[in-house]
Short mmCIF file of C-alpha atoms and ligand atoms in Angstrom, two decimals:
data_model
loop_
_atom_site.label_atom_id
_atom_site.label_comp_id
_atom_site.label_asym_id
_atom_site.label_seq_id
_atom_site.Cartn_x
_atom_site.Cartn_y
_atom_site.Cartn_z
CA MET A 1 -183.86 107.55 95.51
CA THR A 2 -184.22 109.74 92.40
CA GLU A 3 -185.09 107.69 89.28
CA ILE A 4 -186.03 110.51 86.93
CA LEU A 5 -184.84 114.08 86.83
CA THR A 6 -185.83 116.99 84.58
CA ILE A 7 -183.63 120.07 84.33
CA ILE A 8 -183.09 123.02 81.99
CA ARG A 9 -181.36 121.87 78.78
CA PRO A 10 -177.57 122.00 79.42
CA ASP A 11 -174.67 123.50 77.42
CA ASP A 12 -171.22 122.10 76.76
CA PHE A 13 -168.66 124.88 77.16
CA HIS A 14 -165.76 122.89 75.68
CA ALA A 15 -166.04 120.46 72.76
CA HIS A 16 -163.85 119.27 69.89
CA PHE A 17 -165.75 118.62 66.67
CA ARG A 18 -162.78 118.34 64.23
CA THR A 19 -163.79 118.50 60.53
CA GLY A 20 -165.10 116.30 57.69
CA ASP A 21 -166.36 112.79 58.38
CA LEU A 22 -165.30 112.89 62.01
CA LEU A 23 -167.25 116.13 62.54
CA ARG A 24 -170.33 114.64 60.87
CA ALA A 25 -170.12 111.65 63.21
CA VAL A 26 -169.76 113.60 66.46
CA VAL A 27 -171.78 116.83 66.08
CA PRO A 28 -175.17 115.00 66.23
CA LEU A 29 -174.14 113.40 69.54
CA THR A 30 -173.51 116.75 71.24
CA ALA A 31 -176.51 118.42 69.57
CA ALA A 32 -178.84 115.66 70.78
CA ILE A 33 -178.46 116.84 74.37
CA PHE A 34 -176.72 120.19 74.63
CA GLY A 35 -178.37 123.43 73.49
CA ARG A 36 -175.03 125.05 72.72
CA ALA A 37 -171.40 124.01 72.68
CA VAL A 38 -168.15 125.94 72.55
CA ALA A 39 -166.31 124.60 69.49
CA MET A 40 -162.57 124.39 70.01
CA PRO A 41 -160.40 125.86 67.23
CA ASN A 42 -157.41 123.46 67.28
CA LEU A 43 -157.99 122.15 63.75
CA ARG A 44 -155.27 121.55 61.21
CA PRO A 45 -154.73 124.37 60.26
CA PRO A 46 -156.23 126.11 63.31
CA VAL A 47 -159.14 128.57 63.24
CA THR A 48 -157.19 131.83 63.45
CA THR A 49 -159.50 134.31 61.70
CA THR A 50 -163.12 135.37 62.02
CA ALA A 51 -163.70 134.41 58.38
CA ARG A 52 -162.53 130.84 59.08
CA ALA A 53 -164.64 130.67 62.25
CA LYS A 54 -167.65 131.56 60.13
CA THR A 55 -167.07 128.77 57.59
CA TYR A 56 -166.32 126.35 60.42
CA ARG A 57 -169.61 127.29 62.07
CA GLU A 58 -171.39 126.54 58.79
CA GLU A 59 -169.75 123.13 58.59
CA ILE A 60 -170.90 122.33 62.15
CA LEU A 61 -174.45 123.55 61.51
CA ALA A 62 -174.69 121.46 58.34
CA ALA A 63 -174.04 118.36 60.47
CA VAL A 64 -176.87 119.07 62.93
CA PRO A 65 -179.74 116.67 62.20
CA HIS A 66 -182.94 118.18 60.80
CA GLY A 67 -185.31 119.31 63.54
CA VAL A 68 -182.63 119.55 66.24
CA SER A 69 -181.93 122.98 67.72
CA PHE A 70 -178.27 123.54 68.46
CA GLU A 71 -175.96 126.54 68.45
CA PRO A 72 -172.18 126.21 68.12
CA LEU A 73 -170.27 128.95 69.97
CA MET A 74 -167.17 129.73 67.96
CA THR A 75 -163.66 130.40 69.21
CA LEU A 76 -160.52 131.86 67.71
CA TYR A 77 -157.14 130.17 68.19
CA LEU A 78 -154.71 132.80 69.52
CA THR A 79 -151.29 132.98 67.89
CA ASP A 80 -148.48 135.51 68.05
CA LEU A 81 -150.00 136.98 64.87
CA THR A 82 -153.65 137.36 65.98
CA ASP A 83 -155.20 140.52 64.56
CA ALA A 84 -156.99 142.32 67.42
CA ASN A 85 -159.24 144.21 64.98
CA ASP A 86 -160.41 141.01 63.30
CA LEU A 87 -161.04 139.43 66.71
CA GLN A 88 -163.02 142.45 67.91
CA ARG A 89 -165.11 142.51 64.75
CA GLY A 90 -165.83 138.78 65.08
CA PHE A 91 -166.91 139.22 68.68
CA GLU A 92 -169.06 142.29 68.02
CA GLU A 93 -170.72 140.62 65.04
CA LYS A 94 -171.46 137.64 67.33
CA ILE A 95 -169.51 135.19 65.19
CA LEU A 96 -166.97 134.62 67.96
CA SER A 97 -167.83 133.90 71.58
CA ALA A 98 -164.29 133.61 72.94
CA ALA A 99 -160.64 133.03 72.04
CA LYS A 100 -158.53 130.04 73.07
CA LEU A 101 -155.03 130.33 74.42
CA TYR A 102 -152.86 127.24 73.94
CA PRO A 103 -149.34 127.48 75.30
CA ALA A 104 -147.21 126.38 72.31
CA ASN A 105 -146.77 122.58 72.28
CA ALA A 106 -148.83 121.95 75.41
CA THR A 107 -151.32 119.61 73.68
CA THR A 108 -152.91 118.37 70.41
CA ASN A 109 -152.41 120.85 67.52
CA SER A 110 -151.01 123.54 69.79
CA GLU A 111 -147.77 124.15 67.89
CA PHE A 112 -149.07 127.52 66.63
CA GLY A 113 -149.93 128.57 70.19
CA ILE A 114 -148.32 131.13 72.44
CA SER A 115 -144.69 130.77 73.47
CA ASN A 116 -144.55 133.99 75.49
CA ILE A 117 -147.81 135.46 76.74
CA LYS A 118 -146.36 138.98 76.78
CA ARG A 119 -146.36 138.88 72.97
CA ILE A 120 -150.15 138.86 72.90
CA TYR A 121 -150.65 141.46 75.63
CA PRO A 122 -152.14 143.95 73.11
CA VAL A 123 -154.71 141.32 72.08
CA LEU A 124 -155.54 140.50 75.70
CA GLU A 125 -155.84 144.21 76.41
CA ARG A 126 -158.41 144.45 73.62
CA MET A 127 -160.28 141.39 74.90
CA GLN A 128 -160.43 142.90 78.36
CA LYS A 129 -161.82 146.12 76.90
CA ILE A 130 -164.59 144.44 74.88
CA GLY A 131 -165.46 141.82 77.52
CA MET A 132 -164.45 138.81 75.39
CA PRO A 133 -163.49 135.72 77.41
CA VAL A 134 -160.12 134.03 76.96
CA LEU A 135 -160.18 130.27 77.41
CA MET A 136 -156.94 128.84 78.77
CA HIS A 137 -155.34 125.49 78.26
CA GLY A 138 -153.81 125.90 81.69
CA GLU A 139 -150.59 123.90 81.54
CA VAL A 140 -147.02 125.01 81.08
CA ALA A 141 -145.35 123.32 78.12
CA ASP A 142 -141.98 123.23 79.87
CA ALA A 143 -140.63 119.68 79.47
CA VAL A 144 -138.59 120.10 82.64
CA VAL A 145 -141.79 120.41 84.71
CA ASP A 146 -143.27 117.06 85.70
CA ILE A 147 -146.41 116.32 83.66
CA PHE A 148 -148.50 115.99 86.85
CA ASP A 149 -147.40 119.48 88.02
CA ARG A 150 -147.93 121.43 84.81
CA GLU A 151 -151.33 122.85 85.76
CA ALA A 152 -150.32 123.98 89.25
CA VAL A 153 -147.15 125.59 87.82
CA PHE A 154 -149.22 127.34 85.12
CA ILE A 155 -151.39 128.97 87.80
CA GLU A 156 -148.33 130.22 89.62
CA ARG A 157 -146.25 131.29 86.63
CA VAL A 158 -148.85 132.47 84.13
CA LEU A 159 -152.33 132.92 85.58
CA VAL A 160 -151.54 134.86 88.76
CA PRO A 161 -149.35 137.47 86.99
CA LEU A 162 -151.84 137.68 84.11
CA ARG A 163 -154.70 138.49 86.49
CA ARG A 164 -152.57 141.13 88.11
CA ASP A 165 -151.96 142.75 84.71
CA PHE A 166 -155.55 142.31 83.43
CA PRO A 167 -157.84 142.30 86.46
CA ALA A 168 -161.01 142.73 84.37
CA LEU A 169 -160.17 140.14 81.68
CA LYS A 170 -162.68 137.28 81.67
CA ILE A 171 -160.77 134.01 81.92
CA VAL A 172 -161.94 130.40 81.84
CA MET A 173 -159.45 127.83 83.10
CA GLU A 174 -160.45 124.93 80.90
CA HIS A 175 -160.68 121.32 82.10
CA ILE A 176 -159.20 121.84 85.57
CA THR A 177 -157.69 118.74 87.15
CA THR A 178 -156.13 119.75 90.47
CA GLU A 179 -157.01 120.83 93.98
CA GLU A 180 -154.77 123.87 93.40
CA ALA A 181 -156.91 124.98 90.45
CA VAL A 182 -160.14 124.38 92.37
CA ASP A 183 -158.88 126.46 95.30
CA TYR A 184 -157.59 129.29 93.13
CA VAL A 185 -160.74 129.51 90.99
CA ARG A 186 -162.99 129.35 94.04
CA GLU A 187 -161.01 132.08 95.81
CA GLU A 188 -160.93 134.41 92.79
CA GLY A 189 -164.14 133.40 91.01
CA GLY A 190 -166.39 135.52 93.20
CA LYS A 191 -165.25 138.58 91.25
CA GLY A 192 -166.99 137.28 88.12
CA THR A 193 -163.86 137.39 85.95
CA LEU A 194 -162.57 133.86 86.53
CA ALA A 195 -164.32 130.52 86.08
CA ALA A 196 -163.41 126.93 85.24
CA THR A 197 -164.85 124.06 83.25
CA VAL A 198 -164.74 120.52 84.61
CA THR A 199 -164.82 117.50 82.29
CA ALA A 200 -166.81 114.34 82.87
CA HIS A 201 -163.75 112.12 82.48
CA HIS A 202 -161.74 113.95 85.14
CA LEU A 203 -164.65 113.40 87.51
CA HIS A 204 -164.59 109.65 86.77
CA ILE A 205 -160.94 108.67 86.63
CA ASN A 206 -157.79 109.30 88.59
CA ARG A 207 -154.29 108.57 87.33
CA ASN A 208 -154.41 104.94 88.43
CA ALA A 209 -157.07 104.25 85.78
CA LEU A 210 -154.46 105.01 83.11
CA LEU A 211 -152.36 102.08 84.21
CA ALA A 212 -154.89 99.63 85.62
CA GLY A 213 -153.57 96.21 84.60
CA GLY A 214 -151.85 97.72 81.54
CA VAL A 215 -151.70 100.95 79.53
CA ARG A 216 -155.21 102.35 78.91
CA PRO A 217 -154.86 104.73 75.96
CA HIS A 218 -158.53 105.73 75.99
CA TYR A 219 -158.01 107.29 79.42
CA TYR A 220 -155.07 109.37 78.24
CA CYS A 221 -155.89 113.06 77.87
CA LEU A 222 -154.35 116.43 78.63
CA PRO A 223 -154.21 117.71 81.25
CA ILE A 224 -153.51 114.19 82.44
CA ALA A 225 -155.71 112.75 85.23
CA LYS A 226 -154.19 113.33 88.66
CA ARG A 227 -154.29 111.61 92.09
CA GLU A 228 -157.56 110.64 93.77
CA LYS A 229 -157.44 113.62 96.15
CA HIS A 230 -157.58 115.92 93.14
CA ARG A 231 -160.54 114.02 91.66
CA GLN A 232 -162.33 114.42 94.98
CA ALA A 233 -161.64 118.18 94.93
CA LEU A 234 -163.11 118.37 91.40
CA ILE A 235 -166.23 116.47 92.47
CA LYS A 236 -166.71 118.85 95.40
CA ALA A 237 -166.28 121.89 93.14
CA ALA A 238 -168.61 120.68 90.38
CA THR A 239 -171.34 119.49 92.74
CA SER A 240 -171.17 122.63 94.90
CA GLY A 241 -173.34 124.57 92.46
CA GLU A 242 -170.98 127.55 92.88
CA LYS A 243 -171.19 129.96 89.97
CA MET A 244 -167.54 129.72 88.93
CA PHE A 245 -167.67 126.01 87.99
CA PHE A 246 -169.49 124.74 84.92
CA LEU A 247 -169.76 121.95 82.40
CA GLY A 248 -167.23 121.56 79.59
CA THR A 249 -166.71 118.02 78.35
CA ASP A 250 -163.49 118.48 76.34
CA SER A 251 -164.82 115.53 74.36
CA ALA A 252 -161.91 114.91 71.99
CA PRO A 253 -162.47 112.23 69.34
CA HIS A 254 -159.49 110.53 67.73
CA ALA A 255 -159.51 107.54 65.40
CA LEU A 256 -158.93 104.27 67.23
CA SER A 257 -155.69 103.77 65.31
CA ALA A 258 -154.36 107.10 66.60
CA LYS A 259 -155.22 106.22 70.21
CA GLU A 260 -154.04 102.60 70.23
CA SER A 261 -150.54 103.31 69.03
CA SER A 262 -146.97 103.46 70.33
CA CYS A 263 -147.52 107.21 70.66
CA GLY A 264 -151.25 107.56 71.28
CA CYS A 265 -153.07 110.91 71.00
CA ALA A 266 -154.43 112.74 74.02
CA GLY A 267 -158.20 112.95 74.33
CA CYS A 268 -161.20 111.22 75.88
CA PHE A 269 -164.23 110.97 73.61
CA THR A 270 -167.16 111.45 75.97
CA SER A 271 -169.90 113.04 73.89
CA VAL A 272 -171.91 109.79 73.46
CA THR A 273 -172.89 109.78 77.14
CA ALA A 274 -171.42 113.03 78.48
CA PHE A 275 -174.44 114.35 80.32
CA GLU A 276 -175.12 110.93 81.87
CA LEU A 277 -171.53 110.70 83.06
CA TYR A 278 -171.97 113.96 84.95
CA ALA A 279 -175.36 112.89 86.33
CA GLN A 280 -173.82 109.74 87.72
CA ILE A 281 -171.19 111.69 89.67
CA PHE A 282 -173.79 114.13 91.05
CA ASP A 283 -176.00 111.16 91.99
CA GLU A 284 -173.17 109.34 93.79
CA ALA A 285 -172.36 112.56 95.68
CA GLY A 286 -176.03 113.01 96.68
CA LYS A 287 -176.01 116.35 94.82
CA LEU A 288 -178.40 115.87 91.89
CA ASP A 289 -180.08 119.10 93.01
CA LYS A 290 -176.91 120.99 91.98
CA LEU A 291 -176.64 119.51 88.47
CA GLU A 292 -178.79 122.21 86.88
CA ALA A 293 -176.59 125.07 88.17
CA PHE A 294 -173.43 123.34 86.93
CA ALA A 295 -174.79 122.14 83.58
CA SER A 296 -177.37 124.71 82.53
CA ILE A 297 -176.92 128.01 84.37
CA ASN A 298 -173.41 128.90 85.56
CA GLY A 299 -171.72 128.79 82.15
CA ALA A 300 -174.46 130.76 80.39
CA ARG A 301 -174.26 133.43 83.08
CA PHE A 302 -170.47 133.69 82.80
CA TYR A 303 -170.68 134.06 79.01
CA GLY A 304 -173.63 136.48 79.29
CA LEU A 305 -175.97 134.16 77.36
CA PRO A 306 -179.66 133.49 77.98
CA ILE A 307 -180.60 130.27 79.73
CA ASN A 308 -181.71 127.56 77.26
CA GLN A 309 -185.31 126.85 76.40
CA GLY A 310 -186.35 123.23 76.70
CA SER A 311 -185.38 120.58 79.18
CA ALA A 312 -183.25 117.50 79.55
CA ILE A 313 -184.63 114.38 81.15
CA LEU A 314 -182.41 111.90 82.95
CA ARG A 315 -183.62 108.41 83.74
CA LYS A 316 -181.98 105.76 85.88
CA ILE A 317 -181.51 102.56 83.87
CA THR A 318 -179.77 99.22 84.06
CA PRO A 319 -176.17 99.48 82.81
CA ARG A 320 -175.75 99.35 79.05
CA HIS A 321 -172.83 98.71 76.80
CA ILE A 322 -171.61 101.69 74.77
CA LYS A 323 -170.81 100.77 71.17
CA PRO A 324 -167.92 102.23 69.17
CA ILE A 325 -168.83 104.89 66.59
CA LEU A 326 -168.02 104.31 62.94
CA THR A 327 -167.38 107.36 60.72
CA GLN A 328 -168.28 107.47 57.02
CA ASP A 329 -164.66 107.03 56.06
CA ALA A 330 -164.61 103.81 58.16
CA GLN A 331 -162.67 105.12 61.14
CA THR A 332 -163.65 103.71 64.52
CA ILE A 333 -163.84 106.05 67.52
CA MET A 334 -164.04 104.55 71.00
CA PRO A 335 -166.37 106.28 73.42
CA PHE A 336 -165.17 106.79 76.97
CA GLU A 337 -166.33 104.04 79.31
CA PRO A 338 -166.11 104.91 82.98
CA PRO A 339 -164.50 102.37 85.32
CA SER A 340 -167.90 101.76 86.96
CA PRO A 341 -171.02 101.06 84.84
CA LEU A 342 -173.18 103.95 83.68
CA LEU A 343 -176.64 104.04 85.29
CA TRP A 344 -178.27 107.04 83.60
CA GLU A 345 -179.75 107.83 80.23
CA ALA A 346 -180.57 111.33 78.96
CA SER A 347 -183.03 112.75 76.44
CA VAL A 348 -184.17 116.24 75.56
CA SER A 349 -187.53 117.89 75.00
CA VAL A 350 -187.52 121.31 73.41
O1 LIG B 1 -156.80 115.54 75.78
C1 LIG B 1 -156.87 116.51 75.06
N1 LIG B 1 -157.28 116.42 73.77
N2 LIG B 1 -156.52 117.70 75.54
C2 LIG B 1 -156.43 118.78 74.77
O2 LIG B 1 -156.08 119.82 75.28
C3 LIG B 1 -156.69 118.71 73.32
C4 LIG B 1 -157.57 117.59 73.01
C5 LIG B 1 -157.62 117.28 71.53
O3 LIG B 1 -157.79 118.20 70.74
O4 LIG B 1 -157.51 116.11 71.16
ZN1 LIG B 2 -159.95 120.65 74.67
#
């Protein structure tokens, strides 16, 4: 039985840092473990220009504790008005790493997103040309489509035609939740132009957890957790070590009052123990030997980044209780607690 494991320092290819006091509370948690993290742009207002991405990057860096090495990878929020020249400049000057496509009204702060993908075809054309990845919130926002089917329908209606029109465009299907997504990404991912991130929470919970004995708002996120067979498909994909699947937590902090409400926000806040949550799943699957590929290699390769210096150490421990986080403006944020106790603890040596 493995009790201690050392691997290359991992990256988080999908994180929400927000701004202000909330940002200052959560950035140190991610930076403590991950060498880099892709910072999502769905702020209010969203990060829609390279200039704003630059100031946002500065805000994130200012929150990294002294002596900790950490690099935020910045993203642009695509709208119908995105300026392809600004995006290209941002990418070539290495301020931007990718752009995020939110279908309008699919999730938190997505109202400025894309209502008809054809409208941004010139921008996608440019991204294909310069090799800049587009990160997809892969759900249709069509209220007629059942919430549990929105990812599978997105693949059919949006992703398949898009890949036909832009075969060389680098696409990441973010936070996949279904067997359909796993199968599609596995089938197509060999070409090197399609990959997917998998969150820790979707590896830990299925849709029953949302309603276990009552409504569990801290398990509510988008895309919503699906049936157990889908969770099992995600576990198989993540622990396979295959190059098209990599780590992206989608850690999404919201104030407790916004979660525990008659209309609670979507988002699981996992960054306190994210890497440990993954380790636990890989351990249970008997696949700890594949954690390094998933957490520290596959994503970097897809983005064309060097592998991190330094290592992360995971130790098996007796279960511990995870305490809520308090921000400077006295907001409480509840960290994600998996249904079964957490048995790992991570640290980093650089
Ligand atoms: O659960 C989610 N929370 N899904 C998203 O797509 C957005 C995120 C957030 O920003 O809170
Ligand atoms: Zn997200």
